Short mmCIF file of C-alpha atoms and ligand atoms in Angstrom, two decimals:
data_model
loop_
_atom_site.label_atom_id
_atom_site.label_comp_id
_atom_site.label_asym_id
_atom_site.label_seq_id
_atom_site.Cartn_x
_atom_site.Cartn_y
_atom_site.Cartn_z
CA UNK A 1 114.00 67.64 111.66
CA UNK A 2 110.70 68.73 110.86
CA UNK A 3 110.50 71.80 113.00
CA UNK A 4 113.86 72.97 110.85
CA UNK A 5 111.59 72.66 107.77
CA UNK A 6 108.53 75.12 109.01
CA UNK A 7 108.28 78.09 106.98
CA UNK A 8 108.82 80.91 109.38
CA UNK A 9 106.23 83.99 109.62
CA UNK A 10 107.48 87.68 109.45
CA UNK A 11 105.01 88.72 112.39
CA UNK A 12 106.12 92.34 112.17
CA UNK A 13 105.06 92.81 108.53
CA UNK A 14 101.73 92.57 106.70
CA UNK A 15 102.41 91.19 103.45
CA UNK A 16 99.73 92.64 100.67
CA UNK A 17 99.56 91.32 97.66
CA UNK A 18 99.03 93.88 94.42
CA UNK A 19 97.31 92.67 91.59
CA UNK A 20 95.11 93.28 88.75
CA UNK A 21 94.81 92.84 84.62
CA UNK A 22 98.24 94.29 83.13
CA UNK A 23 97.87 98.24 82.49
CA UNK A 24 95.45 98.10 85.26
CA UNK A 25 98.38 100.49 87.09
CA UNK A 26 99.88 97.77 89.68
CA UNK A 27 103.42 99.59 89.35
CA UNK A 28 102.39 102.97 89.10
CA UNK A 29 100.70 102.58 92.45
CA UNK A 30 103.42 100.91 94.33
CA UNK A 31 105.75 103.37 93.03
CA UNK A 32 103.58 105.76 93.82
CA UNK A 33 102.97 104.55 97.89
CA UNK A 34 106.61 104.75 97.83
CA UNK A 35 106.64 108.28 97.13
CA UNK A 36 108.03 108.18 93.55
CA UNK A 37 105.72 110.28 91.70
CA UNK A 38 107.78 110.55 88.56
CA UNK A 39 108.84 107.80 87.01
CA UNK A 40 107.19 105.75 83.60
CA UNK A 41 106.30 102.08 84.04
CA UNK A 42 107.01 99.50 81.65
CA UNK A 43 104.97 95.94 81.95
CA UNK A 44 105.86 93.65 84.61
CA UNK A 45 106.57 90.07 83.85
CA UNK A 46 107.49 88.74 86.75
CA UNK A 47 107.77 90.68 90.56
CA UNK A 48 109.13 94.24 91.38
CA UNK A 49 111.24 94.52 94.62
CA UNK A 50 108.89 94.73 97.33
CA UNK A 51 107.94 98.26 98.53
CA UNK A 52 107.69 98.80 102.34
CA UNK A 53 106.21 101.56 104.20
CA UNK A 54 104.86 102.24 107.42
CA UNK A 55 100.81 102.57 108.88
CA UNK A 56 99.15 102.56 111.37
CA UNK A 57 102.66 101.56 113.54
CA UNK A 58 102.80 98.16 111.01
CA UNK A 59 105.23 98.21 108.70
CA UNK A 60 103.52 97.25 105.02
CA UNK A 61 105.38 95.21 102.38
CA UNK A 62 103.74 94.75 99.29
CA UNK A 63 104.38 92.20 95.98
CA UNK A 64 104.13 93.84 93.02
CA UNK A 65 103.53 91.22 89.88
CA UNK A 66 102.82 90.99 86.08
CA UNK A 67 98.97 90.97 85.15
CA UNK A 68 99.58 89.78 81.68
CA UNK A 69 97.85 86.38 80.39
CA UNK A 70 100.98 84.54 80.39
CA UNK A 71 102.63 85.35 83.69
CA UNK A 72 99.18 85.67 86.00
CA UNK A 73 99.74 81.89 86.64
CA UNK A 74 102.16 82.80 89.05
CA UNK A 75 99.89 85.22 91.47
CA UNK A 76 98.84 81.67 93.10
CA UNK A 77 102.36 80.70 94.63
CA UNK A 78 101.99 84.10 96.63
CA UNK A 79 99.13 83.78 98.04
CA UNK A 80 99.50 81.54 101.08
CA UNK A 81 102.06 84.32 101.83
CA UNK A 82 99.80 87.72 102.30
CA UNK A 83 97.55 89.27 104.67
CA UNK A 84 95.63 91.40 102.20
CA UNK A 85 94.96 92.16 98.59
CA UNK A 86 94.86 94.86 96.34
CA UNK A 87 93.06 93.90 92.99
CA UNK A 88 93.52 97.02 91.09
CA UNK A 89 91.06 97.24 87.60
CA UNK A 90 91.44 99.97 84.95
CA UNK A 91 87.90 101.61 85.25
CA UNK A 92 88.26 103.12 81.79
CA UNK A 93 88.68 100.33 80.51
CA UNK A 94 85.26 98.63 79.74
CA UNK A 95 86.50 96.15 77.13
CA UNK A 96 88.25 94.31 79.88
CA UNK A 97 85.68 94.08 82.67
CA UNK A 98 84.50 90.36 81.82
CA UNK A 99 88.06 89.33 81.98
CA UNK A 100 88.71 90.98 85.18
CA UNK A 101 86.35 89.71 87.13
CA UNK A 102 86.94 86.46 86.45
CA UNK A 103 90.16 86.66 87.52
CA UNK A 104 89.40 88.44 90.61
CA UNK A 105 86.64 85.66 91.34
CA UNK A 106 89.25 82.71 90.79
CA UNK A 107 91.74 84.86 93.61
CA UNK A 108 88.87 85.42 95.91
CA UNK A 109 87.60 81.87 95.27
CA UNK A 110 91.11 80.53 96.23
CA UNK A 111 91.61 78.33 99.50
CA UNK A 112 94.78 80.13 100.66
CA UNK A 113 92.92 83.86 99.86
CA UNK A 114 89.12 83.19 100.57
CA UNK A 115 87.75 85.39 103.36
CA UNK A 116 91.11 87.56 103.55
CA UNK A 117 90.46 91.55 103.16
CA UNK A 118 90.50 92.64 99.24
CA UNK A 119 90.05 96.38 98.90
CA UNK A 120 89.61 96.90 94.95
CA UNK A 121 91.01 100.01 93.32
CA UNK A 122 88.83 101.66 90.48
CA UNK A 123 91.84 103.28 88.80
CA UNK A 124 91.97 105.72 86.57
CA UNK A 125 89.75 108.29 87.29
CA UNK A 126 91.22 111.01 85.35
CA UNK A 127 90.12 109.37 82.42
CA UNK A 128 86.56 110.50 80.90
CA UNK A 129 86.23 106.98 80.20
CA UNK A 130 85.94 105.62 83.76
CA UNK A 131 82.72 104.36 84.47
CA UNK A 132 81.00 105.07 87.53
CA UNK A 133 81.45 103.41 90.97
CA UNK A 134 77.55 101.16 90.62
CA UNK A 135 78.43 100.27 86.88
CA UNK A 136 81.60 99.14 88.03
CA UNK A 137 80.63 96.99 90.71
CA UNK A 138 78.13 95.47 88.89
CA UNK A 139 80.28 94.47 86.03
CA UNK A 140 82.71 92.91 88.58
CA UNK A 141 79.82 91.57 90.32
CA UNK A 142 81.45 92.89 93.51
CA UNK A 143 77.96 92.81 95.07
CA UNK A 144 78.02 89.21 95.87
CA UNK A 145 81.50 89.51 98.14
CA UNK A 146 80.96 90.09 102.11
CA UNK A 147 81.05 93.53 102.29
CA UNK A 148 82.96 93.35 105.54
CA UNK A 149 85.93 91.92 104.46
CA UNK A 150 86.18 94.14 100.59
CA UNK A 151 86.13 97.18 99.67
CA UNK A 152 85.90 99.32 96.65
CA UNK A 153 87.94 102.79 96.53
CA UNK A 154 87.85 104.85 92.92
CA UNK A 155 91.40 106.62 92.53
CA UNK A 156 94.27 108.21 90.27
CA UNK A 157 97.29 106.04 90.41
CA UNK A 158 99.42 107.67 88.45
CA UNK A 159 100.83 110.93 90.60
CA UNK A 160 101.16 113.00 87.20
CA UNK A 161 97.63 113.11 87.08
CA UNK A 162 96.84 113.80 90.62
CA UNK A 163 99.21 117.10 91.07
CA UNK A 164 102.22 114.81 91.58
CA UNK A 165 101.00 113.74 94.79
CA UNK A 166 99.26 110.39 95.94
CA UNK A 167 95.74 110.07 95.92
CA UNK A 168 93.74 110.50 98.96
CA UNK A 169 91.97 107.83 98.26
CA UNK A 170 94.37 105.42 98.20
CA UNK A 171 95.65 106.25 101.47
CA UNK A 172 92.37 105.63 102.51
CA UNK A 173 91.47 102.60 101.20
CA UNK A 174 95.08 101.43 102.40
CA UNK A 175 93.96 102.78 105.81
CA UNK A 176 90.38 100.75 105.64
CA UNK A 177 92.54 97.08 104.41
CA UNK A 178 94.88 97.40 106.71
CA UNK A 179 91.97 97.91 109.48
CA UNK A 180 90.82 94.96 108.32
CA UNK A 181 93.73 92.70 108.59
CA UNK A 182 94.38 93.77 111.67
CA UNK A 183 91.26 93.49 113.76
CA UNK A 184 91.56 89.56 112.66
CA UNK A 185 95.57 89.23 112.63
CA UNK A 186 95.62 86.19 115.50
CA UNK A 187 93.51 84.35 112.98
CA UNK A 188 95.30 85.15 110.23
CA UNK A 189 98.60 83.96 111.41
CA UNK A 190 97.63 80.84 112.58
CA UNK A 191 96.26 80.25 109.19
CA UNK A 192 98.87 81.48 107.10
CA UNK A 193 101.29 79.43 108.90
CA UNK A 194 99.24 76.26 108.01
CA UNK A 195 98.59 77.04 104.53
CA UNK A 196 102.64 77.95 103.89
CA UNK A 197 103.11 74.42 104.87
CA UNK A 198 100.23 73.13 102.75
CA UNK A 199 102.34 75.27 100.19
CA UNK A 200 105.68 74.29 100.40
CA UNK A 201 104.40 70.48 100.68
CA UNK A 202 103.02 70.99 97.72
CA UNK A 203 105.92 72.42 95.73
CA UNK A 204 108.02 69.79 96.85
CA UNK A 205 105.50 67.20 94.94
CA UNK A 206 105.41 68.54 91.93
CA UNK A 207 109.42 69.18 92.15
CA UNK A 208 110.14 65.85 92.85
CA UNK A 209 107.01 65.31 90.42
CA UNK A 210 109.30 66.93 87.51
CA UNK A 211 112.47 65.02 88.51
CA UNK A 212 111.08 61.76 87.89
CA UNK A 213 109.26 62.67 84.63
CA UNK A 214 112.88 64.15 84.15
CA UNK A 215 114.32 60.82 84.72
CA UNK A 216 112.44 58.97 83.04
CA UNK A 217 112.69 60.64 80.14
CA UNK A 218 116.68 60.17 80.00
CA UNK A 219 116.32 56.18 80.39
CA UNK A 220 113.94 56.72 77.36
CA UNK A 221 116.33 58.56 75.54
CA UNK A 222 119.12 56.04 76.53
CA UNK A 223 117.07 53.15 75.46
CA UNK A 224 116.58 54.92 72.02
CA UNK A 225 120.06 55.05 71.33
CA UNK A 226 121.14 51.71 72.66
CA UNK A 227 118.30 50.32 70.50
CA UNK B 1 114.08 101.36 69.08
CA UNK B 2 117.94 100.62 69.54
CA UNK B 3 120.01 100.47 72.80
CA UNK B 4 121.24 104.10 72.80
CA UNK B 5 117.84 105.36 72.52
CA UNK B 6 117.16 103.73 75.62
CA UNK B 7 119.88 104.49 77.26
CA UNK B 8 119.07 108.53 76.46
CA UNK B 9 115.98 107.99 78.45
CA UNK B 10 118.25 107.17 81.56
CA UNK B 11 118.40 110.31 83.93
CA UNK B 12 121.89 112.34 83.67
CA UNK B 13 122.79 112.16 87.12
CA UNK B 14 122.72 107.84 86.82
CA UNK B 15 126.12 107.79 85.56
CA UNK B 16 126.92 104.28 85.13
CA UNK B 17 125.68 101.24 85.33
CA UNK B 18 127.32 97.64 85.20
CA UNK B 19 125.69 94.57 83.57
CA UNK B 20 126.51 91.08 84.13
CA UNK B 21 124.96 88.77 81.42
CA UNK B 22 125.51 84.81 82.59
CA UNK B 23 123.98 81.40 82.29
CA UNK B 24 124.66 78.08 81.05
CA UNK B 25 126.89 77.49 77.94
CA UNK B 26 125.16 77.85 74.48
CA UNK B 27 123.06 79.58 76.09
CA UNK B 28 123.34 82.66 73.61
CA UNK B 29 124.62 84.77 75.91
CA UNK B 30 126.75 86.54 73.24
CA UNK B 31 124.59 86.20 70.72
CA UNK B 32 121.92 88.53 72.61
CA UNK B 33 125.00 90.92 73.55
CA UNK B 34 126.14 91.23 69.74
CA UNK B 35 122.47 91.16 68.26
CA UNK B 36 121.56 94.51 70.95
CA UNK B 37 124.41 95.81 69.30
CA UNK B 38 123.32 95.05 66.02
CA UNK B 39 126.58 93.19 64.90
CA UNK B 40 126.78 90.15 62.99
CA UNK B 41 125.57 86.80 64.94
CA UNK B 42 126.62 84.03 62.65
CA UNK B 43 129.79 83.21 63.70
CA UNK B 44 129.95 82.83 67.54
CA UNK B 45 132.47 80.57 69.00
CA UNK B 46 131.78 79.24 72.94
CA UNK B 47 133.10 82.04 75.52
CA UNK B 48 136.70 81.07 76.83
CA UNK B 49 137.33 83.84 78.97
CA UNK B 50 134.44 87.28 78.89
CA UNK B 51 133.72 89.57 76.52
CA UNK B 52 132.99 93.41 77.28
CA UNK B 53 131.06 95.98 75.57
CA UNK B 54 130.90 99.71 76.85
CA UNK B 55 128.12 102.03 75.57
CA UNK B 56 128.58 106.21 76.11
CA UNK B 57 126.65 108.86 76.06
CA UNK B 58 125.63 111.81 77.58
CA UNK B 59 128.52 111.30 80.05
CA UNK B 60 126.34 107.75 80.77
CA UNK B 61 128.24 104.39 80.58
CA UNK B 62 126.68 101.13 80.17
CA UNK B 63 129.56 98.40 80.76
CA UNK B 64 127.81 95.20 80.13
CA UNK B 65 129.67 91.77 80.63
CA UNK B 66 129.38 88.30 79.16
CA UNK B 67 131.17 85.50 80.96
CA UNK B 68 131.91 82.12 79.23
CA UNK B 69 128.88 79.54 80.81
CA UNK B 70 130.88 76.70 80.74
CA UNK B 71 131.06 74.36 83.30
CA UNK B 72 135.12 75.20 84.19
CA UNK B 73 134.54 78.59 83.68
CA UNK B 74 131.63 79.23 86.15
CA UNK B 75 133.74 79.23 89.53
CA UNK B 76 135.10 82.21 88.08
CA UNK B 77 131.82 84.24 87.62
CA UNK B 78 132.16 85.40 91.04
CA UNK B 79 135.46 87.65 89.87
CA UNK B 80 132.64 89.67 88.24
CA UNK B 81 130.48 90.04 90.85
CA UNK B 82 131.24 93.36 92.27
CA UNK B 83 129.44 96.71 92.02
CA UNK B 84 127.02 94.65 89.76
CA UNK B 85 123.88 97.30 88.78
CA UNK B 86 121.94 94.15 87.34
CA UNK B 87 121.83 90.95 86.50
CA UNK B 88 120.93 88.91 83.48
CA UNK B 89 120.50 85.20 83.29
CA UNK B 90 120.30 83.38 79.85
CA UNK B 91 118.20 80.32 79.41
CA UNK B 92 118.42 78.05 76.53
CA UNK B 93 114.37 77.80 76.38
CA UNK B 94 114.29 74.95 74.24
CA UNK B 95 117.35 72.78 76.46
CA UNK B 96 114.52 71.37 79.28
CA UNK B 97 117.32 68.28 80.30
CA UNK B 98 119.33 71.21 81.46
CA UNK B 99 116.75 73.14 83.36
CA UNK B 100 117.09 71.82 86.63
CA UNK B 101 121.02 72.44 86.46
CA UNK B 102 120.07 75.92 85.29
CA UNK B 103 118.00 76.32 88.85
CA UNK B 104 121.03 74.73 90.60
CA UNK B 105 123.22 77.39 89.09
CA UNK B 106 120.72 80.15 89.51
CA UNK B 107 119.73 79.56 93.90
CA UNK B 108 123.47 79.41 94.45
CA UNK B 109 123.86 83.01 92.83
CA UNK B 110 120.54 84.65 94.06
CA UNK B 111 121.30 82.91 97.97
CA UNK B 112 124.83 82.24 98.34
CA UNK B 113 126.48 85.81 96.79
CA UNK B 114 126.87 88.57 99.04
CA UNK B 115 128.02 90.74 96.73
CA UNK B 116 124.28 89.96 93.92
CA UNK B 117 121.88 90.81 97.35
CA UNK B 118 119.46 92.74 96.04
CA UNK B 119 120.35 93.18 92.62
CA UNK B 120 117.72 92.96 89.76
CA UNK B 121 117.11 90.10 87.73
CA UNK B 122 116.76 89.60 84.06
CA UNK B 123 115.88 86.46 82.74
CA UNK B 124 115.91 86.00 78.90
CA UNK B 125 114.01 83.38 77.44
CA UNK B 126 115.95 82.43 74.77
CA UNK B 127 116.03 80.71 71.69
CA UNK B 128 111.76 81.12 71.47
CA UNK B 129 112.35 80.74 67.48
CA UNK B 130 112.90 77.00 68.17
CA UNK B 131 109.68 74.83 68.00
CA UNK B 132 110.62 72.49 71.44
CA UNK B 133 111.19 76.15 73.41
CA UNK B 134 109.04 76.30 76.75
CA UNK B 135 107.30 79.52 77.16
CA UNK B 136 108.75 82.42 79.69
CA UNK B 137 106.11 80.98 82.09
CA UNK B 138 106.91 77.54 81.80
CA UNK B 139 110.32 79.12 82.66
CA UNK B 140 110.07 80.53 85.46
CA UNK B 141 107.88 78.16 87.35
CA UNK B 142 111.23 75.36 86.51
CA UNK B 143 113.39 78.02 87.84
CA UNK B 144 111.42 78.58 91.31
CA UNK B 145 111.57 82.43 90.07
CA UNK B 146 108.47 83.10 92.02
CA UNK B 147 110.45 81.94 95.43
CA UNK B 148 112.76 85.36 94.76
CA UNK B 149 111.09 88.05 97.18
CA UNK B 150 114.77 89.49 97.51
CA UNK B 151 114.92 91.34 94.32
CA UNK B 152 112.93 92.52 91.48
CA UNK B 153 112.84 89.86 88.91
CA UNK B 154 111.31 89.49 85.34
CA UNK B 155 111.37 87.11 82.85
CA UNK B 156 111.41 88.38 79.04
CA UNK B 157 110.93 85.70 76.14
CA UNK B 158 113.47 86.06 73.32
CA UNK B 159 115.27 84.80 70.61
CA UNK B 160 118.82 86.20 69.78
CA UNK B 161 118.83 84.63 66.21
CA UNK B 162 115.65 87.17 65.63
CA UNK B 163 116.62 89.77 67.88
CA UNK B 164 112.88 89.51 69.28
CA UNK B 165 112.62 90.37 72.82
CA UNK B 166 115.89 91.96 73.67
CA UNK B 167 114.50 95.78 73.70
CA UNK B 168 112.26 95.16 75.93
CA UNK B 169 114.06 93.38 78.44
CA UNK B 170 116.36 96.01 78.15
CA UNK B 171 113.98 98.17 78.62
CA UNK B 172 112.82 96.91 81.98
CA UNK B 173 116.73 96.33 83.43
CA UNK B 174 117.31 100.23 82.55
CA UNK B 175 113.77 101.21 84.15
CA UNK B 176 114.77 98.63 87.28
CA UNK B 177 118.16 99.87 87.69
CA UNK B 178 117.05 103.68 87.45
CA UNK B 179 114.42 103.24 90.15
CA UNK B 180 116.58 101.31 92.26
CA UNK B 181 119.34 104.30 91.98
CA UNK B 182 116.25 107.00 92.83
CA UNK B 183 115.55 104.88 96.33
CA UNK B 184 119.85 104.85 97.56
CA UNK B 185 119.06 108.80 97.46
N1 GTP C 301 95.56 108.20 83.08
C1 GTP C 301 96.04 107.34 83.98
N2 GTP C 301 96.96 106.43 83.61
C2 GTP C 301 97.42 105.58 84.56
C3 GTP C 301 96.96 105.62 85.89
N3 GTP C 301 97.59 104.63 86.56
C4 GTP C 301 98.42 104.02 85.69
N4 GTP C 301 98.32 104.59 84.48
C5 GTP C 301 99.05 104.22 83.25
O1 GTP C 301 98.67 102.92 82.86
C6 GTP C 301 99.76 102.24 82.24
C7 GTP C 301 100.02 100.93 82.93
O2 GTP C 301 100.46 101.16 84.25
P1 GTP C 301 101.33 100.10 85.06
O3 GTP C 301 101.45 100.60 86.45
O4 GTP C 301 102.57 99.76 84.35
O5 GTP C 301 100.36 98.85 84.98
P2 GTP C 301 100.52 97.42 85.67
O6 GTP C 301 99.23 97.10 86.30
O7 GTP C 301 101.72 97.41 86.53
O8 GTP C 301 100.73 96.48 84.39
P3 GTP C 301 101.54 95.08 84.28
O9 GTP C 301 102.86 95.29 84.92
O10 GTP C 301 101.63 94.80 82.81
O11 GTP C 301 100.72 94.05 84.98
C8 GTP C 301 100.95 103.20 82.33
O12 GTP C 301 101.06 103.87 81.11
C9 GTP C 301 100.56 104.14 83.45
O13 GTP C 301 101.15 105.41 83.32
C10 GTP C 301 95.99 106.59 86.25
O14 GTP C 301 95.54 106.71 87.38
N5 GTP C 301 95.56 107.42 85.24
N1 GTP C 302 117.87 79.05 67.32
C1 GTP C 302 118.53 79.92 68.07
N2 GTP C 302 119.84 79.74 68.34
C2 GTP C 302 120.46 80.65 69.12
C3 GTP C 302 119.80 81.77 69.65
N3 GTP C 302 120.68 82.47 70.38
C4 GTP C 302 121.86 81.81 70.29
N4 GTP C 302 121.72 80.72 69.53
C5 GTP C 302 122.77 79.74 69.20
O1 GTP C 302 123.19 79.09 70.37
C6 GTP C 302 124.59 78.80 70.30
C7 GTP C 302 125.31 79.37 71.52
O2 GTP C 302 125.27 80.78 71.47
P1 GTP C 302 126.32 81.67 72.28
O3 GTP C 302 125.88 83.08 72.16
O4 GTP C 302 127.70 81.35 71.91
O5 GTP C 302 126.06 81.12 73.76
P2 GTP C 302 126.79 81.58 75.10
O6 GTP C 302 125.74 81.60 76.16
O7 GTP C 302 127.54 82.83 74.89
O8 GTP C 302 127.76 80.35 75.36
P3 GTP C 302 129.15 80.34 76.20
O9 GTP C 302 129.95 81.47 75.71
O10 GTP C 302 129.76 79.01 75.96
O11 GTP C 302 128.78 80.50 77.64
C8 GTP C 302 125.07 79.39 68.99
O12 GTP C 302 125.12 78.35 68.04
C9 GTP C 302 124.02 80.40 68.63
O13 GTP C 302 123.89 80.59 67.23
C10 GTP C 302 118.40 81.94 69.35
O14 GTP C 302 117.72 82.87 69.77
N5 GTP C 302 117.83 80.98 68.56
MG1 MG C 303 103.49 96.35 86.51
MG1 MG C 304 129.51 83.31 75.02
#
């Protein structure tokens, strides 16, 4: 029946979604949230277990995934999924600006993320490099979001340059996203429970999409050999 | 950097942990076991039954199993299944007839086993010296990978034959497996 195929919504949980160029410090921060101040990354290609904590009596659960060129594709199957973003962007790293705002406009652009809460994280603050906060937001051209629903927090990621301890800051920007999801959550769910449909319509297109290219490229093969 | 080096950087107090390498047949399963342990790869017959290999140091124990992928040999995968530290799946990158049977295989070991909840995921993209491969993305968008939310899973392109790839998906399952230990205390 069709009400057995409805996606079903965790109420109880906002999902965020963490994101960002690779070695923006994606890992390091959800580590970090979960109170493991210690450990080395290595790149993600792919998804890290999902870390949960609680605030502000809501329990958080967010998706850690790969920022590299050639796994980014897959940040758009998550995002029907999420209340909130993180888009985390390695302020000391200038070289990379161009190419992370344009990847931050095509998420903010998207149908199933447009007007959701984003609060961007200018990382790496311990490094001389990092370029201040209006430099930053130019670059990204962060100006031309609604201001209501992003944000822009600078902080250290990494604990072992913040006294092993996680930064302030990112408790508060946490605190300011999370603010924000919730004083539209009503909204929210009734939306993300139409786009998960949209969603998992869609995936079953282009499955049964690749099973008849799939199929018709045995009968080729077939007729190749018969022949 | 070789597998022992690796497995130095492992903290003391995770003592051991268990491997299970599967996936379809000729899938070079084997071949990425022997090539990590930098044997010779040119004469690898199918997997009847599984082969073991056991690394020490420090008092640290890396027991990592390959199990034969054929089709009769796959209802007994689930003998390996317990106290399983992580998982690695093989995929034949350039065999796309078979990918959809590699999903198949995949969803009933990621849903169906009890004993695999929560366990890490490996996937090596193998074979990437071959010119038909599909690329680790194409991968894991024919595997569903992104429909996992269960587990931490990565994807790591490879070719045995080259020995490109391997370190640093072994690099990640060590790294996975260690923070994974750090959260059960
Ligand atoms: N100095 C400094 N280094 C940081 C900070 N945050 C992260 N790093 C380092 O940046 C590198 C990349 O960090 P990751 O957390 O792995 O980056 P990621 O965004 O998860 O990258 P991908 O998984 O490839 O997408 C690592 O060497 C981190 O130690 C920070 O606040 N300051
Ligand atoms: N070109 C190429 N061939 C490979 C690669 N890895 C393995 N092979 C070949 O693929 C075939 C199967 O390799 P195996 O390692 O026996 O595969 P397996 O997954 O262990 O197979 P079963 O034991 O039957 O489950 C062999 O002929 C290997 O030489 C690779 O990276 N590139
Ligand atoms: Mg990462
Ligand atoms: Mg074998």
């Amino acid at each position: 029946s069709k009400a057995k195929n409805k996606p079903k919504l965790n109420k109880n949980e906002l999902t965020i979604l963490v994101i960002g160029l690779d070695n923006a410090g994606k890992t390091t921060l959800t580590y970090a949230l979960k109170g493991d101040t210690e450990i080395d990354t290595v790149p993600t290609v792919g998804f890290n277990a999902p870390v949960r904590i609680e605030r502000q009596g809501k329990r958080l659960c967010f998706y850690d995934l790969g920022g590299g060129a050639r796994i980014r594709g897959v940040w758009t199957k998550y995002f029907h999924e999420v209340h909130g973003v993180i888009y985390v962007v390695d302020a000391a790293d200038p070289f990379r600006f161009a190419e992370s705002r344009d990847e931050l406009l095509k998420t903010v652009e998207h149908p199933m993320v447009v007007g959701k809460p984003i609060l961007v994280l200018a990382n790496k603050q311990d490094k001389p490099e990092a370029v201040p906060d209006d430099q930053l937001i130019s670059e990204l051209q962060l100006q031309s979001l609604t201001l209501s629903r992003h944000n822009v927090f600078q902080c250290i990621a990494r604990p072992a340059e913040n006294s092993y301890e996680l930064d302030s800051r990112v408790s508060d920007g946490l605190n300011w996203l999370v603010k924000a999801i919730k004083s539209n959550l009503d909204n929210l769910h009734t939306r993300m429970q139409r786009d998960a449909e949209a969603f998992m319509e869609k995936e079953k297109e282009r499955k049964s999409e690749v099973a008849r290219r799939l199929a018709e490229k045995r009968e080729n093969e077939q007729k190749q050999q018969s022949a | 950097m070789g597998l022992l080096s690796l497995l130095r950087k492992l903290k003391k107090s995770d003592k051991e942990a268990r491997v299970l390498v599967l996936g379809l047949d000729n899938a070079g399963k084997t071949t990425i076991l022997k090539a990590l342990s930098e044997e010779d790869i040119t004469h690898i017959m199918p997997t009847q039954g599984f082969n073991i290999k056991s690394i020490h140091k420090d008092g640290f124990k890396l027991n990592v199993w390959d199990v034969g992928g054929q089709k009769t040999i796959r209802p007994y995968w689930r003998n390996y299944f317990d106290n399983t530290d992580a998982l690695v799946y093989v995929v034949d990158s350039a065999d796309q007839a078979r990918l959809e049977e590699v999903n198949i295989e995949l969803t009933k070991l990621l849903t169906e086993e009890e004993k695999l909840a929560g366990v890490p995921l490996l996937v090596f993209a193998n074979k990437q010296d071959l010119l038909s491969a599909l690329s680790a993305a194409d991968i894991s968008v024919g595997l569903d990978l992104h429909s996992i939310k269960d587990r931490a899973w990565q994807i790591q392109a490879c070719s045995a034959k080259k020995a490109d790839g391997l370190q640093e998906g072994m690099e990640w399952l060590i790294k996975t497996v260690q923070e994974r230990e750090s959260e059960k205390k």
